[in-house]
Amino acid sequence: MKRTIAILLIMAISMSVLAACGSNATTNIPETTAAATEPTQPGEEGKTLKVLTLGNSGAVDCGHMLALIANAEGYENFKLATLYYSGCSLTMHVGFMSKNEAVYKLYLSSTDEPDKIPTIMNDVTMEQALRYDYWDIIVMQDGSWDMAGNDTASIRNNIQILQKYVLDNCLNPNPKFVYNSNWAGPTDNALRDTYPNPENNVYYTRYVAYGNDRSTLYNAIIKGVQNAVVPDDSFEYIIPSGTAMENALSSYWEEKDIHRDYWHASDRARVMVSYVWLCRLFGIQQLEEIKLDKIPMAFFKSMQGTEDYVLTESDKAIILESVNNALKNPFAVTQSQYTTAP
């Protein structure tokens, strides 16, 4: 009898584990830590470059296809985790950190399974995320509106608090810090009206301070980064995601081509900002070509359909140009040569 009960218990546990390990499994984070290894250099043969982002939905957009793209471009041994809370600013991160609140989702992806959309873990604290693996790089970013507010002293203070916490809790005692510069949101009312709370649509009210002008908001974000982040030598480099988005808008692409709603990136724009991250993380000075040929249907967010989306030559041309121009000139928009649709 005891043996029968034991067998049934083992079967039940096994079924639970299998269910949790399915595609895009959503689970609570396990109480485990990775074995300590030496920090990795970008592209170092046989070693995995491990990156953790302390971010928000903009960081999720940037990382959604990054493992897929890294694999397409021939980069193996790459792992990305994004610690996500909706609309999270540096100030909010400090608040959650100080109370050790389990409010985050942790998105995980790697080149070991490049065609798999990120796995999500629920109810995660920042400390758990930091101890989940031996992170080589920690990417930080502020909310776009928060950075645009240009409260330099507050931004720097939050950065210092978070960096100290990272160094106190990260398995790697010497991770590299990187900053991701986010984008401005759309002024197209059709996009802004997708905000889920129309009675308090902050994507109208917040824009008032910037004259309802996207360029003014973008320039305010850049000014904030230049004042608060650029002088801080604790950051190895800045990822110009927002500049790539603005570069693409100087082509014949419109806001509806780079946004899927009131703020977030479209699927093609997700490809573009992922390429910006790829270049910065792996030290690519100039991208020669876009080797990703299609967006698998499983990765769709703004598109709909029953088959993969094949990137057109026009798509690739604008993505390549926008990324390279952002790498060359990260703090200003570079006019596209592709101003007329084919």
mmCIF file with all atom_site columns, N, CA and C in Angstrom, residues 237-261:
data_model
loop_
_atom_site.group_PDB
_atom_site.id
_atom_site.type_symbol
_atom_site.label_atom_id
_atom_site.label_alt_id
_atom_site.label_comp_id
_atom_site.label_asym_id
_atom_site.label_entity_id
_atom_site.label_seq_id
_atom_site.pdbx_PDB_ins_code
_atom_site.Cartn_x
_atom_site.Cartn_y
_atom_site.Cartn_z
_atom_site.occupancy
_atom_site.B_iso_or_equiv
_atom_site.pdbx_formal_charge
_atom_site.auth_seq_id
_atom_site.auth_comp_id
_atom_site.auth_asym_id
_atom_site.auth_atom_id
_atom_site.pdbx_PDB_model_num
ATOM 1  N N  . TYR A 1 237 ? 28.349 51.639 -21.920 1.00 0.00 ? 237 TYR A N  1
ATOM 2  C CA . TYR A 1 237 ? 27.853 52.262 -23.149 1.00 0.00 ? 237 TYR A CA 1
ATOM 3  C C  . TYR A 1 237 ? 26.344 52.431 -23.039 1.00 0.00 ? 237 TYR A C  1
ATOM 4  N N  . ILE A 1 238 ? 25.791 53.117 -24.029 1.00 0.00 ? 238 ILE A N  1
ATOM 5  C CA . ILE A 1 238 ? 24.351 53.377 -24.097 1.00 0.00 ? 238 ILE A CA 1
ATOM 6  C C  . ILE A 1 238 ? 23.791 52.709 -25.343 1.00 0.00 ? 238 ILE A C  1
ATOM 7  N N  . ILE A 1 239 ? 22.636 52.092 -25.201 1.00 0.00 ? 239 ILE A N  1
ATOM 8  C CA . ILE A 1 239 ? 21.943 51.471 -26.339 1.00 0.00 ? 239 ILE A CA 1
ATOM 9  C C  . ILE A 1 239 ? 20.915 52.477 -26.863 1.00 0.00 ? 239 ILE A C  1
ATOM 10 N N  . PRO A 1 240 ? 21.084 52.985 -28.087 1.00 0.00 ? 240 PRO A N  1
ATOM 11 C CA . PRO A 1 240 ? 20.200 54.051 -28.603 1.00 0.00 ? 240 PRO A CA 1
ATOM 12 C C  . PRO A 1 240 ? 18.918 53.524 -29.271 1.00 0.00 ? 240 PRO A C  1
ATOM 13 N N  . SER A 1 241 ? 18.121 52.794 -28.525 1.00 0.00 ? 241 SER A N  1
ATOM 14 C CA . SER A 1 241 ? 16.891 52.216 -29.095 1.00 0.00 ? 241 SER A CA 1
ATOM 15 C C  . SER A 1 241 ? 15.949 53.296 -29.600 1.00 0.00 ? 241 SER A C  1
ATOM 16 N N  . GLY A 1 242 ? 15.758 54.349 -28.784 1.00 0.00 ? 242 GLY A N  1
ATOM 17 C CA . GLY A 1 242 ? 14.829 55.412 -29.167 1.00 0.00 ? 242 GLY A CA 1
ATOM 18 C C  . GLY A 1 242 ? 15.258 56.154 -30.412 1.00 0.00 ? 242 GLY A C  1
ATOM 19 N N  . THR A 1 243 ? 16.563 56.337 -30.587 1.00 0.00 ? 243 THR A N  1
ATOM 20 C CA . THR A 1 243 ? 17.056 57.028 -31.780 1.00 0.00 ? 243 THR A CA 1
ATOM 21 C C  . THR A 1 243 ? 16.808 56.190 -33.034 1.00 0.00 ? 243 THR A C  1
ATOM 22 N N  . ALA A 1 244 ? 16.966 54.884 -32.936 1.00 0.00 ? 244 ALA A N  1
ATOM 23 C CA . ALA A 1 244 ? 16.670 54.020 -34.086 1.00 0.00 ? 244 ALA A CA 1
ATOM 24 C C  . ALA A 1 244 ? 15.203 54.150 -34.496 1.00 0.00 ? 244 ALA A C  1
ATOM 25 N N  . MET A 1 245 ? 14.318 54.232 -33.498 1.00 0.00 ? 245 MET A N  1
ATOM 26 C CA . MET A 1 245 ? 12.885 54.393 -33.801 1.00 0.00 ? 245 MET A CA 1
ATOM 27 C C  . MET A 1 245 ? 12.637 55.711 -34.538 1.00 0.00 ? 245 MET A C  1
ATOM 28 N N  . GLU A 1 246 ? 13.252 56.793 -34.062 1.00 0.00 ? 246 GLU A N  1
ATOM 29 C CA . GLU A 1 246 ? 13.062 58.090 -34.717 1.00 0.00 ? 246 GLU A CA 1
ATOM 30 C C  . GLU A 1 246 ? 13.680 58.103 -36.109 1.00 0.00 ? 246 GLU A C  1
ATOM 31 N N  . ASN A 1 247 ? 14.823 57.430 -36.266 1.00 0.00 ? 247 ASN A N  1
ATOM 32 C CA . ASN A 1 247 ? 15.435 57.332 -37.595 1.00 0.00 ? 247 ASN A CA 1
ATOM 33 C C  . ASN A 1 247 ? 14.483 56.676 -38.586 1.00 0.00 ? 247 ASN A C  1
ATOM 34 N N  . ALA A 1 248 ? 13.831 55.612 -38.137 1.00 0.00 ? 248 ALA A N  1
ATOM 35 C CA . ALA A 1 248 ? 12.895 54.905 -39.024 1.00 0.00 ? 248 ALA A CA 1
ATOM 36 C C  . ALA A 1 248 ? 11.723 55.800 -39.409 1.00 0.00 ? 248 ALA A C  1
ATOM 37 N N  . LEU A 1 249 ? 11.304 56.662 -38.479 1.00 0.00 ? 249 LEU A N  1
ATOM 38 C CA . LEU A 1 249 ? 10.192 57.578 -38.770 1.00 0.00 ? 249 LEU A CA 1
ATOM 39 C C  . LEU A 1 249 ? 10.568 58.643 -39.793 1.00 0.00 ? 249 LEU A C  1
ATOM 40 N N  . SER A 1 250 ? 11.858 58.861 -40.015 1.00 0.00 ? 250 SER A N  1
ATOM 41 C CA . SER A 1 250 ? 12.267 59.829 -41.032 1.00 0.00 ? 250 SER A CA 1
ATOM 42 C C  . SER A 1 250 ? 12.215 59.216 -42.428 1.00 0.00 ? 250 SER A C  1
ATOM 43 N N  . SER A 1 251 ? 11.914 57.914 -42.497 1.00 0.00 ? 251 SER A N  1
ATOM 44 C CA . SER A 1 251 ? 11.681 57.248 -43.785 1.00 0.00 ? 251 SER A CA 1
ATOM 45 C C  . SER A 1 251 ? 10.196 57.372 -44.119 1.00 0.00 ? 251 SER A C  1
ATOM 46 N N  . TYR A 1 252 ? 9.732  56.558 -45.054 1.00 0.00 ? 252 TYR A N  1
ATOM 47 C CA . TYR A 1 252 ? 8.306  56.589 -45.381 1.00 0.00 ? 252 TYR A CA 1
ATOM 48 C C  . TYR A 1 252 ? 7.465  55.818 -44.349 1.00 0.00 ? 252 TYR A C  1
ATOM 49 N N  . TRP A 1 253 ? 8.109  55.170 -43.410 1.00 0.00 ? 253 TRP A N  1
ATOM 50 C CA . TRP A 1 253 ? 7.352  54.531 -42.335 1.00 0.00 ? 253 TRP A CA 1
ATOM 51 C C  . TRP A 1 253 ? 6.656  55.591 -41.497 1.00 0.00 ? 253 TRP A C  1
ATOM 52 N N  . GLU A 1 254 ? 5.449  55.261 -41.060 1.00 0.00 ? 254 GLU A N  1
ATOM 53 C CA . GLU A 1 254 ? 4.671  56.153 -40.211 1.00 0.00 ? 254 GLU A CA 1
ATOM 54 C C  . GLU A 1 254 ? 4.620  55.582 -38.801 1.00 0.00 ? 254 GLU A C  1
ATOM 55 N N  . GLU A 1 255 ? 4.001  56.329 -37.893 1.00 0.00 ? 255 GLU A N  1
ATOM 56 C CA . GLU A 1 255 ? 3.934  55.864 -36.510 1.00 0.00 ? 255 GLU A CA 1
ATOM 57 C C  . GLU A 1 255 ? 3.246  54.502 -36.402 1.00 0.00 ? 255 GLU A C  1
ATOM 58 N N  . LYS A 1 256 ? 2.246  54.266 -37.220 1.00 0.00 ? 256 LYS A N  1
ATOM 59 C CA . LYS A 1 256 ? 1.556  52.976 -37.181 1.00 0.00 ? 256 LYS A CA 1
ATOM 60 C C  . LYS A 1 256 ? 2.445  51.826 -37.648 1.00 0.00 ? 256 LYS A C  1
ATOM 61 N N  . ASP A 1 257 ? 3.556  52.148 -38.305 1.00 0.00 ? 257 ASP A N  1
ATOM 62 C CA . ASP A 1 257 ? 4.499  51.116 -38.739 1.00 0.00 ? 257 ASP A CA 1
ATOM 63 C C  . ASP A 1 257 ? 5.486  50.741 -37.638 1.00 0.00 ? 257 ASP A C  1
ATOM 64 N N  . ILE A 1 258 ? 5.696  51.629 -36.667 1.00 0.00 ? 258 ILE A N  1
ATOM 65 C CA . ILE A 1 258 ? 6.658  51.326 -35.606 1.00 0.00 ? 258 ILE A CA 1
ATOM 66 C C  . ILE A 1 258 ? 5.997  51.126 -34.237 1.00 0.00 ? 258 ILE A C  1
ATOM 67 N N  . HIS A 1 259 ? 4.708  51.454 -34.127 1.00 0.00 ? 259 HIS A N  1
ATOM 68 C CA . HIS A 1 259 ? 3.985  51.247 -32.866 1.00 0.00 ? 259 HIS A CA 1
ATOM 69 C C  . HIS A 1 259 ? 2.794  50.326 -33.101 1.00 0.00 ? 259 HIS A C  1
ATOM 70 N N  . ARG A 1 260 ? 2.507  49.490 -32.101 1.00 0.00 ? 260 ARG A N  1
ATOM 71 C CA . ARG A 1 260 ? 1.331  48.627 -32.195 1.00 0.00 ? 260 ARG A CA 1
ATOM 72 C C  . ARG A 1 260 ? 0.151  49.204 -31.406 1.00 0.00 ? 260 ARG A C  1
ATOM 73 N N  . ASP A 1 261 ? 0.430  50.210 -30.567 1.00 0.00 ? 261 ASP A N  1
ATOM 74 C CA . ASP A 1 261 ? -0.622 50.820 -29.751 1.00 0.00 ? 261 ASP A CA 1
ATOM 75 C C  . ASP A 1 261 ? -0.140 52.181 -29.277 1.00 0.00 ? 261 ASP A C  1
#
